[in-house]
Coordinates of C-alpha atoms in Angstrom, one line a residue:
Chain A
M1 CA -2.6 -21.3 12.2
N2 CA -3.8 -17.6 11.6
D3 CA -0.6 -16.9 13.6
L4 CA 1.4 -19.2 11.2
L5 CA -0.1 -17.7 8.0
G6 CA 0.3 -14.2 9.4
N7 CA 3.9 -14.7 9.6
P8 CA 6.0 -12.6 6.9
A9 CA 8.5 -14.9 6.5
L10 CA 6.1 -17.5 5.4
Q11 CA 3.9 -15.1 3.4
G12 CA 6.9 -13.9 1.3
G13 CA 9.6 -16.8 1.5
V14 CA 8.6 -20.2 2.5
A15 CA 5.0 -21.1 1.0
P16 CA 5.9 -18.8 -2.1
F17 CA 9.1 -21.0 -2.4
L18 CA 7.4 -24.0 -2.0
A19 CA 4.6 -23.4 -4.4
A20 CA 7.2 -22.4 -7.0
L21 CA 8.8 -25.7 -6.4
L22 CA 5.9 -27.6 -6.7
A23 CA 5.2 -26.0 -10.0
V24 CA 8.6 -26.3 -11.4
V25 CA 8.5 -30.0 -10.5
I26 CA 5.2 -30.3 -12.4
V27 CA 6.3 -28.6 -15.2
I28 CA 9.5 -30.2 -15.8
W29 CA 9.2 -33.5 -14.7
L30 CA 5.4 -34.4 -15.1
L31 CA 4.3 -32.5 -18.0
R32 CA 8.2 -32.6 -19.6
A33 CA 7.4 -28.6 -20.8
D34 CA 10.4 -27.1 -19.1
R35 CA 10.2 -23.8 -21.5
F36 CA 7.4 -23.1 -19.3
A37 CA 9.0 -23.4 -15.9
G38 CA 9.4 -19.4 -15.4
I39 CA 5.9 -19.7 -14.6
A40 CA 6.7 -20.7 -11.2
I41 CA 8.2 -17.3 -10.3
T42 CA 4.4 -16.2 -11.2
V43 CA 3.1 -19.0 -8.9
A44 CA 5.4 -17.5 -6.1
F45 CA 4.1 -14.3 -6.6
I46 CA 0.4 -15.3 -6.6
T47 CA 1.2 -17.3 -3.3
A48 CA 2.5 -14.1 -1.6
V49 CA -0.5 -11.9 -2.7
A50 CA -3.1 -14.6 -1.7
L51 CA -1.3 -14.5 1.8
T52 CA -1.0 -10.7 2.2
V53 CA -3.4 -8.3 0.5
G54 CA -5.8 -11.0 -1.1
W55 CA -7.9 -10.4 -4.2
S56 CA -10.1 -7.6 -3.8
F57 CA -9.8 -5.0 -6.5
E58 CA -12.6 -2.8 -5.1
S59 CA -10.0 0.0 -5.0
M60 CA -7.6 0.0 -7.6
S61 CA -4.6 1.2 -5.6
A62 CA -0.9 0.6 -7.0
T63 CA -0.7 -2.6 -4.9
R64 CA -3.9 -4.1 -6.4
K65 CA -2.5 -3.1 -10.0
L66 CA 0.9 -4.4 -9.3
S67 CA -1.1 -8.1 -8.4
L68 CA -2.5 -7.7 -12.1
L69 CA 0.8 -6.8 -13.3
G70 CA 2.4 -9.9 -11.9
I71 CA -0.1 -12.1 -13.3
G72 CA 0.1 -10.3 -16.7
A73 CA 3.7 -11.2 -16.8
G74 CA 3.0 -14.8 -16.3
V75 CA 0.4 -15.0 -19.0
L76 CA 2.7 -13.3 -21.6
L77 CA 5.4 -15.9 -20.5
L78 CA 3.0 -18.8 -21.2
A79 CA 1.8 -17.2 -24.4
A80 CA 5.5 -16.4 -25.5
E81 CA 6.8 -20.1 -24.9
A82 CA 3.5 -21.7 -26.2
A83 CA 3.9 -19.9 -29.5
R84 CA 7.9 -20.4 -29.2
L85 CA 8.7 -16.8 -29.8
A86 CA 12.5 -16.0 -30.1
P87 CA 13.9 -13.4 -28.4
R88 CA 14.2 -10.9 -31.2
P89 CA 15.0 -7.3 -30.8
A90 CA 11.6 -6.1 -32.0
L91 CA 10.0 -8.5 -29.6
R92 CA 12.3 -7.5 -26.6
T93 CA 11.6 -4.0 -27.3
A94 CA 7.9 -4.4 -27.2
M95 CA 8.1 -6.1 -23.9
A96 CA 10.1 -3.2 -22.5
V97 CA 7.6 -0.8 -24.2
A98 CA 4.6 -2.7 -22.5
A99 CA 6.4 -2.8 -19.2
A100 CA 6.7 1.0 -19.4
A101 CA 3.0 1.6 -20.2
A102 CA 2.1 -0.8 -17.7
T103 CA 4.2 1.2 -15.3
L104 CA 2.2 4.4 -16.0
W105 CA -1.0 2.7 -15.4
L106 CA 0.2 1.4 -12.1
L107 CA 1.5 4.9 -10.9
L108 CA -1.8 6.9 -12.1
G109 CA -2.8 7.1 -8.3
V110 CA 0.2 8.7 -7.1
L111 CA 0.8 10.9 -10.0
R112 CA -2.5 12.5 -9.5
Q113 CA -1.7 13.7 -6.4
M114 CA 1.5 15.5 -7.6
A115 CA 2.2 18.5 -9.3
P116 CA 2.0 18.4 -13.0
V117 CA 5.6 19.0 -13.6
A118 CA 6.5 16.8 -10.9
A119 CA 4.2 14.2 -12.1
A120 CA 5.3 14.4 -15.6
L121 CA 9.0 13.9 -14.8
A122 CA 8.2 11.0 -12.3
A123 CA 6.2 9.4 -15.0
A124 CA 8.9 9.5 -17.4
A125 CA 11.6 8.5 -15.2
G126 CA 9.8 5.4 -13.9
A127 CA 8.6 4.3 -17.2
L128 CA 12.1 4.5 -18.6
F129 CA 13.6 2.8 -15.6
V130 CA 11.4 -0.4 -15.6
A131 CA 11.8 -0.4 -19.8
A132 CA 15.5 -0.6 -19.3
L133 CA 15.1 -3.0 -16.4
V134 CA 13.0 -5.4 -18.6
D135 CA 15.1 -4.9 -21.6
S136 CA 18.2 -5.4 -19.7
G137 CA 16.7 -8.5 -18.1
Q138 CA 16.3 -10.2 -21.4
G139 CA 19.9 -9.9 -22.3
A140 CA 20.7 -13.5 -21.5
P141 CA 18.0 -15.2 -23.9
R142 CA 19.6 -18.8 -23.7
N143 CA 21.1 -19.0 -20.5
S144 CA 18.5 -20.1 -18.0
L145 CA 21.3 -19.8 -15.0
Q146 CA 21.9 -16.2 -15.6
S147 CA 18.4 -15.3 -16.3
G148 CA 17.5 -17.3 -12.8
A149 CA 20.0 -15.7 -11.0
T150 CA 18.9 -12.1 -12.4
A151 CA 15.3 -12.9 -11.2
L152 CA 16.5 -14.0 -7.7
V153 CA 18.7 -11.3 -7.1
L154 CA 16.2 -8.6 -8.3
G155 CA 13.4 -10.0 -6.1
L156 CA 15.6 -10.2 -3.0
A157 CA 17.3 -6.9 -3.7
G158 CA 13.8 -5.2 -4.6
G159 CA 12.4 -6.6 -1.5
A160 CA 15.0 -4.9 0.5
L161 CA 14.4 -1.5 -1.1
A162 CA 11.0 -1.7 -0.4
L163 CA 11.5 -2.3 3.2
L164 CA 13.6 0.6 3.3
G165 CA 10.8 2.5 1.7
A166 CA 8.7 1.5 4.8
S167 CA 6.4 -1.0 3.0
A168 CA 6.4 -4.5 4.3
V169 CA 3.9 -5.4 1.4
L170 CA 5.6 -4.5 -1.4
A171 CA 8.7 -6.0 0.0
L172 CA 7.2 -9.5 0.5
M173 CA 6.0 -9.3 -3.0
C174 CA 9.3 -9.0 -4.3
I175 CA 10.8 -11.4 -2.1
S176 CA 8.3 -14.2 -3.4
V177 CA 9.5 -13.3 -6.8
G178 CA 13.2 -14.0 -5.6
A179 CA 11.8 -17.1 -3.7
G180 CA 10.2 -18.3 -6.7
A181 CA 13.4 -17.8 -9.0
G182 CA 15.2 -19.7 -6.2
A183 CA 12.9 -22.8 -6.9
V184 CA 13.6 -22.7 -10.3
L185 CA 17.5 -22.6 -9.8
L186 CA 17.4 -25.0 -7.4
V187 CA 15.7 -27.8 -9.6
Q188 CA 18.4 -27.1 -12.2
M189 CA 21.1 -27.4 -9.8
I190 CA 19.5 -30.9 -8.5
S191 CA 19.1 -32.3 -11.7
G192 CA 22.4 -30.8 -13.2
K193 CA 20.6 -29.8 -16.2
R194 CA 19.9 -25.8 -17.7
L195 CA 16.5 -24.9 -19.1
A196 CA 15.3 -25.2 -22.3
T197 CA 14.6 -21.4 -22.7
A198 CA 15.7 -18.3 -20.5
W199 CA 14.9 -14.8 -22.1
T200 CA 11.1 -15.0 -20.3
L201 CA 12.2 -16.1 -17.0
T202 CA 13.3 -12.6 -16.1
W203 CA 9.8 -11.1 -17.1
P204 CA 7.9 -11.9 -13.8
A205 CA 10.9 -10.6 -11.8
S206 CA 11.3 -7.1 -13.8
A207 CA 7.4 -6.8 -14.1
V208 CA 7.1 -6.6 -10.0
V209 CA 10.8 -5.4 -9.0
G210 CA 10.7 -2.4 -11.5
P211 CA 7.5 -0.7 -10.3
V212 CA 7.9 -1.5 -6.7
A213 CA 11.7 0.0 -7.2
V214 CA 10.1 3.1 -8.5
L215 CA 6.9 3.2 -6.0
S216 CA 9.8 3.1 -3.0
V217 CA 11.3 6.2 -4.8
L218 CA 7.9 8.1 -5.2
T219 CA 6.3 7.2 -2.0
G220 CA 8.7 5.4 0.3
G221 CA 11.5 8.2 0.4
V222 CA 14.0 5.9 -1.2
R223 CA 16.7 7.8 -2.9
W224 CA 16.3 8.0 -6.8
Y225 CA 19.8 7.4 -7.5
T226 CA 20.0 4.3 -5.3
V227 CA 17.6 2.0 -7.7
L228 CA 20.0 2.8 -10.5
P229 CA 22.2 -0.2 -9.7
L230 CA 19.6 -2.8 -10.2
L231 CA 19.9 -2.1 -13.9
A232 CA 23.3 -3.7 -13.9
V233 CA 22.0 -6.9 -12.3
P234 CA 21.4 -8.6 -15.5
W235 CA 24.4 -7.3 -16.8
A236 CA 26.5 -8.6 -14.2
T237 CA 25.4 -12.2 -14.4
R238 CA 26.9 -12.2 -17.9
R239 CA 30.3 -11.0 -16.9
L240 CA 31.3 -14.2 -16.1
P241 CA 33.2 -16.3 -18.8
V242 CA 30.7 -19.0 -20.2
A243 CA 32.6 -22.1 -19.4
R244 CA 31.8 -25.6 -18.7
H245 CA 31.0 -24.9 -15.2
P246 CA 28.8 -27.6 -13.5
V247 CA 25.3 -26.2 -13.4
W248 CA 25.3 -25.7 -9.6
L249 CA 28.8 -23.7 -9.7
E250 CA 27.6 -21.5 -12.5
T251 CA 24.2 -20.6 -10.6
I252 CA 26.3 -19.9 -7.5
L253 CA 28.7 -17.8 -9.5
A254 CA 25.8 -16.0 -11.8
A255 CA 24.2 -15.2 -8.4
L256 CA 27.3 -13.9 -6.6
A257 CA 27.8 -11.5 -9.5
A258 CA 24.3 -10.3 -9.4
A259 CA 24.6 -9.5 -5.8
V260 CA 27.5 -7.1 -6.6
P261 CA 25.3 -4.4 -7.9
A262 CA 22.4 -5.3 -5.8
A263 CA 24.5 -4.9 -2.8
L264 CA 25.6 -1.1 -4.2
A265 CA 21.9 -0.4 -4.2
L266 CA 21.4 -1.5 -0.8
V267 CA 24.0 0.2 0.5
L268 CA 23.2 3.6 -1.0
A269 CA 19.5 2.9 0.0
W270 CA 20.6 2.3 3.7
A271 CA 22.8 5.2 3.8
G272 CA 20.0 7.5 2.3
S273 CA 17.6 6.2 5.0
G274 CA 19.4 8.0 7.6
A275 CA 20.2 4.7 9.3
A276 CA 23.5 5.0 8.7
Chain B
M1 CA -56.9 42.1 10.5
N2 CA -55.6 45.5 9.6
L3 CA -52.1 45.9 7.7
A4 CA -50.0 46.5 11.1
Q5 CA -51.2 43.3 12.6
T6 CA -50.5 41.6 9.3
T7 CA -47.0 42.8 9.3
L8 CA -46.4 41.8 12.8
L9 CA -47.6 38.3 12.4
A10 CA -45.6 37.9 9.2
G11 CA -42.4 39.1 11.3
L12 CA -43.1 36.9 14.0
L13 CA -43.6 33.8 11.7
S14 CA -40.3 34.6 9.7
T15 CA -38.6 34.9 13.0
A16 CA -39.8 31.4 14.1
S17 CA -38.8 29.8 10.9
A18 CA -35.1 31.2 11.1
M19 CA -34.8 30.2 14.5
A20 CA -35.9 26.7 13.6
A21 CA -33.8 26.7 10.4
P22 CA -30.7 24.4 10.5
L23 CA -27.5 26.0 11.4
T24 CA -24.0 25.2 9.9
Y25 CA -21.1 24.8 12.3
V26 CA -17.7 24.7 11.2
L27 CA -15.2 22.6 12.9
D28 CA -12.4 24.1 14.6
P29 CA -9.4 22.3 13.8
A30 CA -7.4 23.0 17.0
H31 CA -10.1 21.3 19.1
S32 CA -11.3 18.4 16.7
F33 CA -9.4 15.1 16.5
P34 CA -10.1 11.8 15.3
N35 CA -8.3 9.4 18.0
F36 CA -7.7 5.7 17.7
S37 CA -6.5 2.5 19.5
I38 CA -5.6 -0.8 18.3
N39 CA -4.4 -4.0 19.9
H40 CA -0.6 -4.7 19.1
L41 CA 0.7 -8.2 19.5
G42 CA -2.0 -8.8 22.2
M43 CA 0.4 -7.0 24.5
T44 CA -0.8 -3.3 24.6
S45 CA -2.9 -1.1 22.7
I46 CA -1.3 1.6 20.5
H47 CA -3.2 4.9 20.7
G48 CA -2.9 7.5 17.8
R49 CA -4.8 10.3 16.1
F50 CA -4.8 12.4 12.7
D51 CA -3.6 15.8 13.6
K52 CA -5.8 17.4 10.8
M53 CA -9.3 17.3 10.4
A54 CA -11.7 19.7 8.7
G55 CA -15.6 19.6 8.3
K56 CA -19.2 20.8 8.8
V57 CA -21.8 19.9 10.9
V58 CA -25.3 20.9 9.9
F59 CA -27.9 20.6 13.1
D60 CA -31.6 21.7 13.1
A61 CA -32.4 21.2 16.9
A62 CA -36.3 21.8 16.2
A63 CA -36.4 19.1 13.4
R64 CA -33.9 16.7 15.1
S65 CA -31.9 16.2 12.1
G66 CA -28.5 17.2 11.0
S67 CA -25.5 16.1 8.8
V68 CA -22.0 16.0 9.2
E69 CA -19.1 15.8 6.8
V70 CA -15.3 15.5 7.8
R71 CA -12.3 15.0 5.9
I72 CA -9.2 13.9 7.4
D73 CA -5.7 14.5 6.3
T74 CA -4.4 10.7 6.5
A75 CA -0.8 11.9 6.3
S76 CA -1.2 13.5 9.4
I77 CA -1.5 10.2 11.6
N78 CA 0.5 10.3 14.6
T79 CA 1.3 7.8 17.0
G80 CA 4.3 9.0 18.8
D81 CA 6.8 7.3 16.4
A82 CA 7.5 10.0 14.1
K83 CA 11.2 9.3 13.1
H84 CA 14.0 7.1 14.1
E85 CA 17.1 9.0 14.6
A86 CA 20.2 7.4 13.1
G87 CA 22.0 5.2 15.7
S88 CA 19.2 5.4 18.3
W89 CA 17.7 2.4 20.5
V90 CA 14.4 2.5 18.3
A91 CA 16.4 2.8 14.9
R92 CA 18.7 -0.6 16.2
T93 CA 15.7 -2.4 17.4
H94 CA 12.9 -1.7 14.7
G95 CA 14.7 -0.3 11.6
P96 CA 15.1 3.0 10.1
R97 CA 11.7 3.5 9.2
S98 CA 9.2 4.8 12.1
R99 CA 5.7 3.4 12.6
D100 CA 4.1 6.5 11.3
E101 CA 6.1 6.4 8.3
H102 CA 4.7 2.6 7.9
L103 CA 1.5 3.8 8.3
R104 CA 1.6 6.4 5.7
S105 CA 3.2 3.7 3.3
A106 CA 0.9 1.2 1.1
D107 CA 0.7 -1.2 3.8
F108 CA -1.7 0.9 5.5
F109 CA -3.1 4.5 4.9
N110 CA -1.3 4.7 1.5
V111 CA -1.2 8.5 1.7
A112 CA 0.6 9.2 -1.4
E113 CA -2.3 7.7 -3.4
F114 CA -5.3 8.5 -0.8
P115 CA -4.4 11.9 0.7
E116 CA -7.7 12.3 2.4
M117 CA -10.4 10.0 4.2
L118 CA -14.0 11.4 4.5
Y119 CA -17.0 10.5 6.7
K120 CA -20.4 11.6 5.4
S121 CA -23.3 10.9 7.6
T122 CA -26.8 10.1 6.3
R123 CA -29.0 10.1 9.2
F124 CA -28.8 11.6 12.8
N125 CA -30.6 9.1 15.4
F126 CA -32.2 11.1 18.3
N127 CA -33.7 9.2 21.5
G128 CA -36.0 11.7 22.6
E129 CA -34.4 15.0 22.5
V130 CA -31.0 13.4 22.9
L131 CA -28.8 12.7 19.8
D132 CA -28.0 9.2 20.1
S133 CA -25.7 8.0 17.2
I134 CA -25.1 9.1 13.7
D135 CA -25.0 6.9 10.7
G136 CA -22.8 7.6 7.8
H137 CA -20.4 6.3 5.4
L138 CA -16.6 6.4 5.8
T139 CA -14.3 6.3 2.6
L140 CA -10.8 5.1 3.3
V141 CA -8.3 4.1 0.8
G142 CA -10.9 4.3 -2.1
V143 CA -13.1 1.8 0.1
T144 CA -16.5 3.0 1.4
R145 CA -18.3 1.1 4.3
P146 CA -21.0 2.1 6.6
V147 CA -20.1 3.4 10.1
R148 CA -22.2 4.1 12.8
L149 CA -20.9 6.7 15.4
T150 CA -22.1 6.3 18.7
V151 CA -22.7 9.8 20.4
A152 CA -21.4 9.8 24.1
Q153 CA -22.1 13.4 24.5
F154 CA -23.5 16.4 22.6
K155 CA -24.0 20.1 23.6
C156 CA -24.4 23.2 21.9
G157 CA -24.2 26.4 24.1
P158 CA -22.3 29.7 24.4
H159 CA -18.4 29.5 24.9
P160 CA -17.8 29.9 28.7
F161 CA -15.5 32.4 28.2
Y162 CA -16.0 34.1 24.9
K163 CA -19.6 33.7 25.1
R164 CA -20.0 32.7 21.2
P165 CA -22.1 30.0 20.4
M166 CA -20.5 26.8 19.9
C167 CA -21.4 22.8 19.6
G168 CA -19.3 20.0 21.2
A169 CA -19.4 16.2 20.7
D170 CA -17.6 13.2 21.7
A171 CA -18.4 9.9 19.5
E172 CA -17.0 6.7 19.3
A173 CA -17.2 3.7 16.8
T174 CA -15.4 0.5 16.3
L175 CA -14.5 -1.0 12.8
K176 CA -12.7 -3.6 11.3
R177 CA -9.7 -2.4 9.1
S178 CA -9.9 -5.5 6.9
D179 CA -13.4 -4.0 5.8
F180 CA -11.2 -1.4 4.1
G181 CA -8.7 -3.6 2.7
L182 CA -6.1 -2.8 5.2
K183 CA -5.0 -6.3 6.2
F184 CA -1.5 -6.0 6.9
G185 CA -0.5 -7.5 10.3
I186 CA -3.6 -9.3 11.3
P187 CA -3.6 -11.0 13.7
A188 CA -0.5 -9.7 15.3
I189 CA -2.0 -6.1 14.6
A190 CA -5.6 -6.5 15.8
D191 CA -8.2 -6.1 13.0
E192 CA -10.5 -4.1 15.1
V193 CA -9.9 -0.4 15.5
K194 CA -11.6 1.9 18.2
L195 CA -12.6 5.3 17.2
Q196 CA -13.0 8.3 19.8
I197 CA -13.8 11.6 18.0
G198 CA -14.1 14.8 19.8
L199 CA -15.0 17.9 17.9
E200 CA -16.0 21.5 18.8
A201 CA -17.5 23.8 15.9
Y202 CA -18.5 27.3 15.7
P203 CA -21.6 28.8 13.6
E204 CA -20.3 29.5 10.0

């Protein structure tokens, strides 16, 4: 059993996916509250954290802070949906700013070890990147398939980047987010119905993948320019004409579109790792 | 007792107290290394060491007491797998990142946030005249836990060639990395880590 629970594929993929699937089924079909379906992505993330690093916060490293950040994004999602907040520009900006501030908090331990000028540049660039990613991810406020595809591809791409940055734990955390988004998309594909809300769906993904991408650059040797294409992932899902496609087809097309900039990021990271 | 006798007695007493005073030894970084081994996949043991260790030992032979404080550069970890050259067998088999790079990452020693680990003793334990073990605390990735070092051998004497006074010691310990939150890979990579520390030190 320990061997099974120690398998990375189960820790980052299978278990989070199944946990998210259960959460989506409960939220959509039992509670009939599909606006909260995005919490399934947080459930997937929590599952991965429980199976990998656990819940000790004796040492507040960046990884431990990321655990709290992922949960915090889920709590905000629940609060925003419970209050039926509309995706107004001011609120979207507030979320982006909050994400930037949270990223600075997460990076404190790393920044303390850097020279002051380098730390200031890293802090500014990292915060700006995460703010841009969170804001970009909110750009499809009414299309749960585009938002779901964004979360799916960001999670998987962020995981691959973290692996190239030599951290399997951060990779599993990102992949779990992708797995959770996959569960949310799968339920929509099976039911043929879109969710009532979309703009909060990307919060759990952006809140995890953004800081992991920054950590991969600062601590994992990933070149800084390789993470920039991730900013285009949400944009890419919205390039497709919004025609009346079946839900399953629109989901696949959105995911494929999102995969283009994600693939570019991975190609750049692979080439920069010296493996090419 | 006259003045000469008093002066002589005072001189003898001060000399005796100087001889009994604790001496501070500084670690020789070229001959002091913390080594470790850990079981990998139940198949073999991976051996490694940290290449940079610095610190001091304070030792009072007469009082049978002492202290040791060492700092280890976590980025200096070396398990013989420093870099995977592009196109090489190891790169094709194990990926572009080496084991040493992985060990420096957030999965293990997280050197970006915790560039040092620290061992600070609390007590020297003697068995008669022989230093038997050292109790202390190890701080690793921000977590502090008690660790007892069993002293396999401890000796002070002149360097055989240069005749400088020096001390040398070998110490061992076994700890669980999960006690420090280093859980990645358990049980495929064992939880138990065996430490073997060798050090040589010279008076400050």
